[in-house]
PDB file of C-alpha atoms in Angstrom:
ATOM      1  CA  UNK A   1      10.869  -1.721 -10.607  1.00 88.00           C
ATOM      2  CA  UNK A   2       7.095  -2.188 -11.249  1.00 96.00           C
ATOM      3  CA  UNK A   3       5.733  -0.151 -13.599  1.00 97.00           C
ATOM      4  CA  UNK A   4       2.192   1.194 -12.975  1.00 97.00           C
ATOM      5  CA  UNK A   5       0.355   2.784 -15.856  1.00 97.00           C
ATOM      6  CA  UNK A   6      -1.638   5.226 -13.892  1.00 97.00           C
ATOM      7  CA  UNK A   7      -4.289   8.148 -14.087  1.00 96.00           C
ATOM      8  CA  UNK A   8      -4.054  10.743 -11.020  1.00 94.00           C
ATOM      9  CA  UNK A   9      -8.199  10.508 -10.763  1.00 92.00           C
ATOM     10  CA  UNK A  10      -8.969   6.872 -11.803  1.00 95.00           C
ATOM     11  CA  UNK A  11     -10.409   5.104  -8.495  1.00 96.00           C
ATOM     12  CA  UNK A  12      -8.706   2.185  -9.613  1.00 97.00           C
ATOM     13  CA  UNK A  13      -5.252   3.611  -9.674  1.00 97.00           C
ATOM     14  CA  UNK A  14      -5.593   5.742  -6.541  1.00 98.00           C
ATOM     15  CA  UNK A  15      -6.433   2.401  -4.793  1.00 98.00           C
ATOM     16  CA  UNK A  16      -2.887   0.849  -6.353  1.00 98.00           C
ATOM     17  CA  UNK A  17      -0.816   3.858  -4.978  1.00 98.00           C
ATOM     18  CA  UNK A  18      -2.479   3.438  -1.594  1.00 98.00           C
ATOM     19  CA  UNK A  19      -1.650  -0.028  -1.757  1.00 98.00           C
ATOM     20  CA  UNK A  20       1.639   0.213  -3.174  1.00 98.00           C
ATOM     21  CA  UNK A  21       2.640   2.620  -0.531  1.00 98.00           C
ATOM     22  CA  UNK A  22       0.965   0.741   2.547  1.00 98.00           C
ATOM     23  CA  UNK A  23       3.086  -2.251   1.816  1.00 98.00           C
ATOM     24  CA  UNK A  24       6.591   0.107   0.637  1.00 97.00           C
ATOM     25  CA  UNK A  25       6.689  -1.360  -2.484  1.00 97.00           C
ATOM     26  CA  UNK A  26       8.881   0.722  -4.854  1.00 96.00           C
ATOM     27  CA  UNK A  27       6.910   1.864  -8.314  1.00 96.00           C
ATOM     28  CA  UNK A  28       7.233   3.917 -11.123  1.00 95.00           C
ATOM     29  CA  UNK A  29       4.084   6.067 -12.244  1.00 95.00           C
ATOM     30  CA  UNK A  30       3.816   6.208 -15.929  1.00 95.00           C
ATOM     31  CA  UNK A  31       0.406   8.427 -17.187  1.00 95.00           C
ATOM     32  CA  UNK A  32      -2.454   7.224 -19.125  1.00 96.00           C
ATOM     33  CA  UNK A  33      -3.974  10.786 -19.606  1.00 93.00           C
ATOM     34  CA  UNK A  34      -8.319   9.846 -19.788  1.00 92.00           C
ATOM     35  CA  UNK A  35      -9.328  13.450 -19.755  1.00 88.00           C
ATOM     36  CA  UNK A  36     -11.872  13.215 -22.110  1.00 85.00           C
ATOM     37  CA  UNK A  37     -10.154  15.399 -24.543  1.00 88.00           C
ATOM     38  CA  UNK A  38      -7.530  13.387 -24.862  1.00 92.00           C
ATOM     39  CA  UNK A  39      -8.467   9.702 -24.541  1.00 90.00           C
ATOM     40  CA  UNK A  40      -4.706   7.982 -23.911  1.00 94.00           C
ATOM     41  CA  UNK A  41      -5.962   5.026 -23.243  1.00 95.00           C
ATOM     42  CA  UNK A  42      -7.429   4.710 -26.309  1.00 93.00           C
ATOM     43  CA  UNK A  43      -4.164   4.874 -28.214  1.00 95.00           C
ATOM     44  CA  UNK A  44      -2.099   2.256 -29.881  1.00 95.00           C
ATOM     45  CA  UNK A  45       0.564   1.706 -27.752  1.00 94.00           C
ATOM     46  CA  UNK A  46      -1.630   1.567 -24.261  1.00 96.00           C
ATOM     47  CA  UNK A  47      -3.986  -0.972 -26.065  1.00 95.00           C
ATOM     48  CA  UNK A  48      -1.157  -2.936 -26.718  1.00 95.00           C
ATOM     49  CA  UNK A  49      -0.492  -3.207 -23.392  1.00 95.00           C
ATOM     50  CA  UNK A  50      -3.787  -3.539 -22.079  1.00 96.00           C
ATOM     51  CA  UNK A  51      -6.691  -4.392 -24.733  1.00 96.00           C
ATOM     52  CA  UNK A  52      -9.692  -3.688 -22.453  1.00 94.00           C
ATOM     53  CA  UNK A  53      -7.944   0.249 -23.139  1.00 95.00           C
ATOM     54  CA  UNK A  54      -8.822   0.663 -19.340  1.00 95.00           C
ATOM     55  CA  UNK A  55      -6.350   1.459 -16.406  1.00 97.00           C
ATOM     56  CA  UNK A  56      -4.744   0.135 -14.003  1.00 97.00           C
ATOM     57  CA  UNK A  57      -2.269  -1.708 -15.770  1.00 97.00           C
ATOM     58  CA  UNK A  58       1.151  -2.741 -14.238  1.00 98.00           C
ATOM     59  CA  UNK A  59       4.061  -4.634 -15.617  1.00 97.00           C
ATOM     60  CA  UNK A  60       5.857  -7.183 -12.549  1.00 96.00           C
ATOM     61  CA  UNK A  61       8.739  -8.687 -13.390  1.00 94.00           C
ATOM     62  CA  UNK A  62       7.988  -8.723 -17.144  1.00 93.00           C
ATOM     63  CA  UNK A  63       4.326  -9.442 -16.931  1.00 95.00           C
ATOM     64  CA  UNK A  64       1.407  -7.263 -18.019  1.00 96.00           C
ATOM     65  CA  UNK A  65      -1.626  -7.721 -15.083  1.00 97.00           C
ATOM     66  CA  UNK A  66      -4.213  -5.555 -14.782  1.00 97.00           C
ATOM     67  CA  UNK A  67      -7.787  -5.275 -12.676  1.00 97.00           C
ATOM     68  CA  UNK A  68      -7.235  -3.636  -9.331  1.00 98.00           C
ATOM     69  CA  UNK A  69      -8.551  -5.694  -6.678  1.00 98.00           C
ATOM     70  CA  UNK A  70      -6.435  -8.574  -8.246  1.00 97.00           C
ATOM     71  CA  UNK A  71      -3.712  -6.577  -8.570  1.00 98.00           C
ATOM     72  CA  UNK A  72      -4.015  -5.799  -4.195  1.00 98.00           C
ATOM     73  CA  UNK A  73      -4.517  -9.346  -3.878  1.00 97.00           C
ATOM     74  CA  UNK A  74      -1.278 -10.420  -5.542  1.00 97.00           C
ATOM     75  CA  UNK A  75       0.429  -7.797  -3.114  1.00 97.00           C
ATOM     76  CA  UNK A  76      -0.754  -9.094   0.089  1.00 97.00           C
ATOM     77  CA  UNK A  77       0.235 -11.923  -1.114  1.00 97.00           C
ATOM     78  CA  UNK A  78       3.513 -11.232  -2.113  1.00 96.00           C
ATOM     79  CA  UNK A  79       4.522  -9.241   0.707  1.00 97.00           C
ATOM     80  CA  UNK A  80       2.058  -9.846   3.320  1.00 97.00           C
ATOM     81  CA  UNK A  81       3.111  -7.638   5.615  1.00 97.00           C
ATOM     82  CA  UNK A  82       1.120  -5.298   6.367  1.00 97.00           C
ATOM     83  CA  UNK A  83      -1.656  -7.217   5.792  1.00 98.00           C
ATOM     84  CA  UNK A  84      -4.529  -5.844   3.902  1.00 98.00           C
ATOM     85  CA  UNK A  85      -6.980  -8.033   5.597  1.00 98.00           C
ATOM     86  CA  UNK A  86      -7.537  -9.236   9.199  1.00 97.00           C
ATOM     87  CA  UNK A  87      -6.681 -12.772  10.275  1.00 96.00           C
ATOM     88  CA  UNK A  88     -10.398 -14.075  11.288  1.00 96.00           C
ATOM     89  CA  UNK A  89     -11.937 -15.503   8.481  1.00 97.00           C
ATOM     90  CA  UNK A  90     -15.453 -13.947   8.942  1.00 97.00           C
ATOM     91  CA  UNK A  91     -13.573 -10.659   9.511  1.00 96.00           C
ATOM     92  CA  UNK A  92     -11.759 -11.098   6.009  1.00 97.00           C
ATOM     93  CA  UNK A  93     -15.139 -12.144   4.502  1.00 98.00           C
ATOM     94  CA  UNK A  94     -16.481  -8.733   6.077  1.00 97.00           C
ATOM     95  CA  UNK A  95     -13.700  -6.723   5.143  1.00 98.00           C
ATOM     96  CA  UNK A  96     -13.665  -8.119   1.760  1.00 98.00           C
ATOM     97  CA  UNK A  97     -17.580  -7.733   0.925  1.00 98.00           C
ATOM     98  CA  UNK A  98     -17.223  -3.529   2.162  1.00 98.00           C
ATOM     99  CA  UNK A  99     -14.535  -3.564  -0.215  1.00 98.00           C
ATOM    100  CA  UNK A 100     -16.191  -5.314  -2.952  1.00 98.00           C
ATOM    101  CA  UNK A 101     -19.449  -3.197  -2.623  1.00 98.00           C
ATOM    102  CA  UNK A 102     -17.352   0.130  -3.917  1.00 98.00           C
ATOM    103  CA  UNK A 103     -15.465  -2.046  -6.218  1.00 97.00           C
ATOM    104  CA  UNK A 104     -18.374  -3.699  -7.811  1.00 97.00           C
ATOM    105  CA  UNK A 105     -21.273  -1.748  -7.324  1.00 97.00           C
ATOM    106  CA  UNK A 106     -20.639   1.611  -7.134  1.00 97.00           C
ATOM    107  CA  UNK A 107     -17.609   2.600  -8.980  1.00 96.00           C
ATOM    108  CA  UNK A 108     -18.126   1.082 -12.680  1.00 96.00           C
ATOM    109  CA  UNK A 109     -21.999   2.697 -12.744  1.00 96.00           C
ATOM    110  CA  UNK A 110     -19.555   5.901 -12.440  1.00 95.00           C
ATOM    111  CA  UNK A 111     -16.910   4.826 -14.357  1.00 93.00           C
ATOM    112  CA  UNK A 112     -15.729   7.500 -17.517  1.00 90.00           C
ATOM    113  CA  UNK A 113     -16.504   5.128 -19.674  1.00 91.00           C
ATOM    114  CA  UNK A 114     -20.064   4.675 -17.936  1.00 95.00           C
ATOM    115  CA  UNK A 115     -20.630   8.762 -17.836  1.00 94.00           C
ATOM    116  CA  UNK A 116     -19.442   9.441 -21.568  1.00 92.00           C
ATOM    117  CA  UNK A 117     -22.092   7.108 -22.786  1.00 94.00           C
ATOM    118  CA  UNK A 118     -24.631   8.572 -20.840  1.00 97.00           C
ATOM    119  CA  UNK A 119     -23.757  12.237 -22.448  1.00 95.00           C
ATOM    120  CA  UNK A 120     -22.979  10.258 -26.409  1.00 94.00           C
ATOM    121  CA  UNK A 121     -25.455   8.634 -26.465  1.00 96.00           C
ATOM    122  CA  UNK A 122     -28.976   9.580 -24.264  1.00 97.00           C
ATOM    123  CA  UNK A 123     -27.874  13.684 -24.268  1.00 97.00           C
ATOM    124  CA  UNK A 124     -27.590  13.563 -20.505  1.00 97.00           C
ATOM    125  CA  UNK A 125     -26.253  17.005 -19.833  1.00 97.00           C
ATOM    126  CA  UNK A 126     -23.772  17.535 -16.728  1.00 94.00           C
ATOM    127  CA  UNK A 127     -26.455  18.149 -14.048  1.00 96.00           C
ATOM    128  CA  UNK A 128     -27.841  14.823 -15.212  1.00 97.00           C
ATOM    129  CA  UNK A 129     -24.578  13.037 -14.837  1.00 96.00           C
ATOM    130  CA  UNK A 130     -24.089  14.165 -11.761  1.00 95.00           C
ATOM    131  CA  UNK A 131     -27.437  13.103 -10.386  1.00 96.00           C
ATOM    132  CA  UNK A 132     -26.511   9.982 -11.364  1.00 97.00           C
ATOM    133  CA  UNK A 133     -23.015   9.924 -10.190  1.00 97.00           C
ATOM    134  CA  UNK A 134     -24.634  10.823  -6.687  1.00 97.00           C
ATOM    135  CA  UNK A 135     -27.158   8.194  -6.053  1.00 97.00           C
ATOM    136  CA  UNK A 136     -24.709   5.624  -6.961  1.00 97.00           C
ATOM    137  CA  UNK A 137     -22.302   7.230  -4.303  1.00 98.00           C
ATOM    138  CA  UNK A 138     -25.951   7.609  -1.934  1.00 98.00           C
ATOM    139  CA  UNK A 139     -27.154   3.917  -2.263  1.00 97.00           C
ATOM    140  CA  UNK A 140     -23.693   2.398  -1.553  1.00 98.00           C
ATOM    141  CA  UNK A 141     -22.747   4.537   1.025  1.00 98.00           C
ATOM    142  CA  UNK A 142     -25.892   4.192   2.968  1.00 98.00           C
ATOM    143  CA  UNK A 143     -25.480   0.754   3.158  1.00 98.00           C
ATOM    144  CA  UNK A 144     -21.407   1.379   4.140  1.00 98.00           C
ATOM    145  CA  UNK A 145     -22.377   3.188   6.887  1.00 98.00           C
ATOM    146  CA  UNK A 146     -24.424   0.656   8.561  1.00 98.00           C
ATOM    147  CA  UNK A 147     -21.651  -1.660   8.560  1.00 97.00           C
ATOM    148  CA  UNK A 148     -19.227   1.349   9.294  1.00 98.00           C
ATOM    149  CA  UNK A 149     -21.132   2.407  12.527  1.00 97.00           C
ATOM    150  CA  UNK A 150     -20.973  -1.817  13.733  1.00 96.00           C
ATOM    151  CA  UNK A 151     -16.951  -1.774  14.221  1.00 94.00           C
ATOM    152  CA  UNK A 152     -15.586  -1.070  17.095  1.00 92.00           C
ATOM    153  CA  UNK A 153     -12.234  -0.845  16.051  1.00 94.00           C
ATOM    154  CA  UNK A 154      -9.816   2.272  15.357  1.00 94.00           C
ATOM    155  CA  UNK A 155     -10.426   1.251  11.717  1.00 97.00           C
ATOM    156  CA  UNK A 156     -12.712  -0.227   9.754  1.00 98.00           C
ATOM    157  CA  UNK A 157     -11.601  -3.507  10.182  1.00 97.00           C
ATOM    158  CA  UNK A 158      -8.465  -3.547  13.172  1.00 95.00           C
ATOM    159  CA  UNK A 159      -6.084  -1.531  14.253  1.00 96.00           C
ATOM    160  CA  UNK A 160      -4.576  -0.377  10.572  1.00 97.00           C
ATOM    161  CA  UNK A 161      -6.168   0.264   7.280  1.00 98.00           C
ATOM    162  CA  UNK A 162      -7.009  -1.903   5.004  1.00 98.00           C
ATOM    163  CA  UNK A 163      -8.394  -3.593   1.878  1.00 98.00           C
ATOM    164  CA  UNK A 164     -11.752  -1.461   3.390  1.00 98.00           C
ATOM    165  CA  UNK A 165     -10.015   1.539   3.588  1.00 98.00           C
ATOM    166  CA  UNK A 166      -8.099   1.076   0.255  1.00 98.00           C
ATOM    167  CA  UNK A 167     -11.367   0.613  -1.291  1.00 98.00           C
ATOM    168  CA  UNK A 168     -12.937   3.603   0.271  1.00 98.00           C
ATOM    169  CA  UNK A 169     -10.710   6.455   0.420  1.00 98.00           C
ATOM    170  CA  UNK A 170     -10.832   7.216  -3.096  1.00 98.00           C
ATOM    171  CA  UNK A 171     -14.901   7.156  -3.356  1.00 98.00           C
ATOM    172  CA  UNK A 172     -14.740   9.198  -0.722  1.00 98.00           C
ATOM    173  CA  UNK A 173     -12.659  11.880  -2.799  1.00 98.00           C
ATOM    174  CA  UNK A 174     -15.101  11.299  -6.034  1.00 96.00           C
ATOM    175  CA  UNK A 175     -18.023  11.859  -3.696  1.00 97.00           C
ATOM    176  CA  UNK A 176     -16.306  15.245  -2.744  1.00 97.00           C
ATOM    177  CA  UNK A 177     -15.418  16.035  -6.395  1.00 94.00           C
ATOM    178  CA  UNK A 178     -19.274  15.641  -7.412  1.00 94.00           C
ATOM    179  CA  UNK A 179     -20.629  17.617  -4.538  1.00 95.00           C
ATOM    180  CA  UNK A 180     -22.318  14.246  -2.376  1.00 97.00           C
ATOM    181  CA  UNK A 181     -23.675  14.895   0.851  1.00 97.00           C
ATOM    182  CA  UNK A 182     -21.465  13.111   3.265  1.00 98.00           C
ATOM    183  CA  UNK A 183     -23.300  14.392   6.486  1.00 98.00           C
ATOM    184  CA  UNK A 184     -25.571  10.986   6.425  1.00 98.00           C
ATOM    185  CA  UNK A 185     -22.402   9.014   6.549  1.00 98.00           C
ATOM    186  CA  UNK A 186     -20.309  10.320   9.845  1.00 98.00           C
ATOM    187  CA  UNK A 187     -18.303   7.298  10.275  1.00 98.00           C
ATOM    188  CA  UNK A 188     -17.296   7.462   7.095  1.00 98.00           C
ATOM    189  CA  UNK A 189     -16.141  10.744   7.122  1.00 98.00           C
ATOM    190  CA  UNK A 190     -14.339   9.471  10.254  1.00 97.00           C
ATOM    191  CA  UNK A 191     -12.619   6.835   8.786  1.00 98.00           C
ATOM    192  CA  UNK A 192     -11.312   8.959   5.518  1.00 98.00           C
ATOM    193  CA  UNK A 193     -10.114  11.798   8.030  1.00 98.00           C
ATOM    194  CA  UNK A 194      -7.640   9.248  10.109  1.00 97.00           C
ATOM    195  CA  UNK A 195      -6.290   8.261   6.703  1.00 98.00           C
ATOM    196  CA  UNK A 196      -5.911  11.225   5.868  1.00 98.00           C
ATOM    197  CA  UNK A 197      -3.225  11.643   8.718  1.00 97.00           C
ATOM    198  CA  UNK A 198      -1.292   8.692   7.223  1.00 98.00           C
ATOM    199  CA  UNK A 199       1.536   9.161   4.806  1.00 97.00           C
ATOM    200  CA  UNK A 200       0.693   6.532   2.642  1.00 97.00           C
ATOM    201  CA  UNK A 201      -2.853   8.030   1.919  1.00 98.00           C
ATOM    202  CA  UNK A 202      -1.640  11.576   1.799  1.00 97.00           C
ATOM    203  CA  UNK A 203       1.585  10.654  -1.348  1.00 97.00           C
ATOM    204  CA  UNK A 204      -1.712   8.682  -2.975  1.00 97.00           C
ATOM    205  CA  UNK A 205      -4.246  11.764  -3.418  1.00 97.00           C
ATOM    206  CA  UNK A 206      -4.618  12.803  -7.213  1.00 95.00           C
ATOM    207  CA  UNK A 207      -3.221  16.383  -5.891  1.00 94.00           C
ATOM    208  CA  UNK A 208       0.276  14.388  -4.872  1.00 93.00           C
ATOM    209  CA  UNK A 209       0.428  11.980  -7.478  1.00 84.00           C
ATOM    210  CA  UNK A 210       3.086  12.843  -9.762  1.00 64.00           C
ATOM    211  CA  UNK A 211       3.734  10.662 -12.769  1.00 53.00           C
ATOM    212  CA  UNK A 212       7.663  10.116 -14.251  1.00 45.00           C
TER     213      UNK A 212
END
């Protein structure tokens, strides 16, 4: 069983579950509470198994791995069916730079890590943070939308979710939590409400995330 030390609102994680569940792989859930009155990850026994005291972490077959994009990469390759990105290699490429523009340039600027500096150590009070959180959300998705509104396709990228959608999903949710305008971003919107009507995505949400 692969173990997957998990938070119920860490992008990161949420992504895994999708993943996880997309594919059928079987996993067990354990907690790493980040709330930030309680800092698990922090702790002794997480940092000894992962020193950067960040999550995802999972343990496969013995091994520690961690980092969430190449944790999805080792699963589509492992069990490559369904396959997270399309066959076409300019398609992949495509598919691949969506996903990397959430996972790279939008979600560690609004990180926990990122925000709990900004209140430590400049005073930015929570109206502040979430100005900030936003036009992180704003910038990226503006961009995502362009690309969004070019497929032609049921889904981002084919006829099933994907690495895209993976990716995309759970920003969608933070940009919910902190109040973000979605009306600029329609297809967007589009794409997280057909996942939305997938089983996978639904057992992945932070509501239905229960850890063992």
């Amino acid at each position: 069983m692969i173990k997957l030390y998990d938070y119920r609102r860490s992008s990161a994680c949420y992504r895994l579950r999708i993943g996880f569940l997309l594919k059928g792989i079987a996993y067990e859930s354990v907690e790493v509470n980040l709330h930030p009155d309680v800092k698990a990850q922090e702790a002794a026994d997480y940092a000894a198994v992962n020193p950067q005291k960040r999550v995802p972490a999972v343990i496969i077959d013995g091994a520690v791995l961690t980092q969430s994009m190449a944790i999805l990469d080792w699963m589509d390759e492992a069990h490559p069916a369904p396959a997270f990105l399309p066959d076409d290699p300019v398609q992949r490429l495509r598919a691949r730079a969506f996903a990397e523009t959430i996972a790279c340039d939008i979600h560690p600027l609004n990180n926990v890590s990122v925000l709990a500096y900004l209140r430590e150590q400049f005073g930015a009070d929570q109206a502040a943070v979430r100005t900030w959180y936003a036009s992180w959300i704003e910038k990226g998705f503006e961009a995502l939308e362009v690309h969004a509104q070019a497929s032609t396709t049921p889904f981002l990228f084919g006829d099933q979710p994907g690495l895209a959608e993976i990716c995309l999903i759970p920003q969608v949710y933070n940009a919910r939590r902190f109040d973000v305008d979605l009306s600029p971003y329609p297809r967007l919107v589009e794409i997280d409400a057909q996942c939305a009507r997938l089983d996978a995505f639904q057992s992945a949400t932070p509501e239905a995330a229960k850890p063992n």
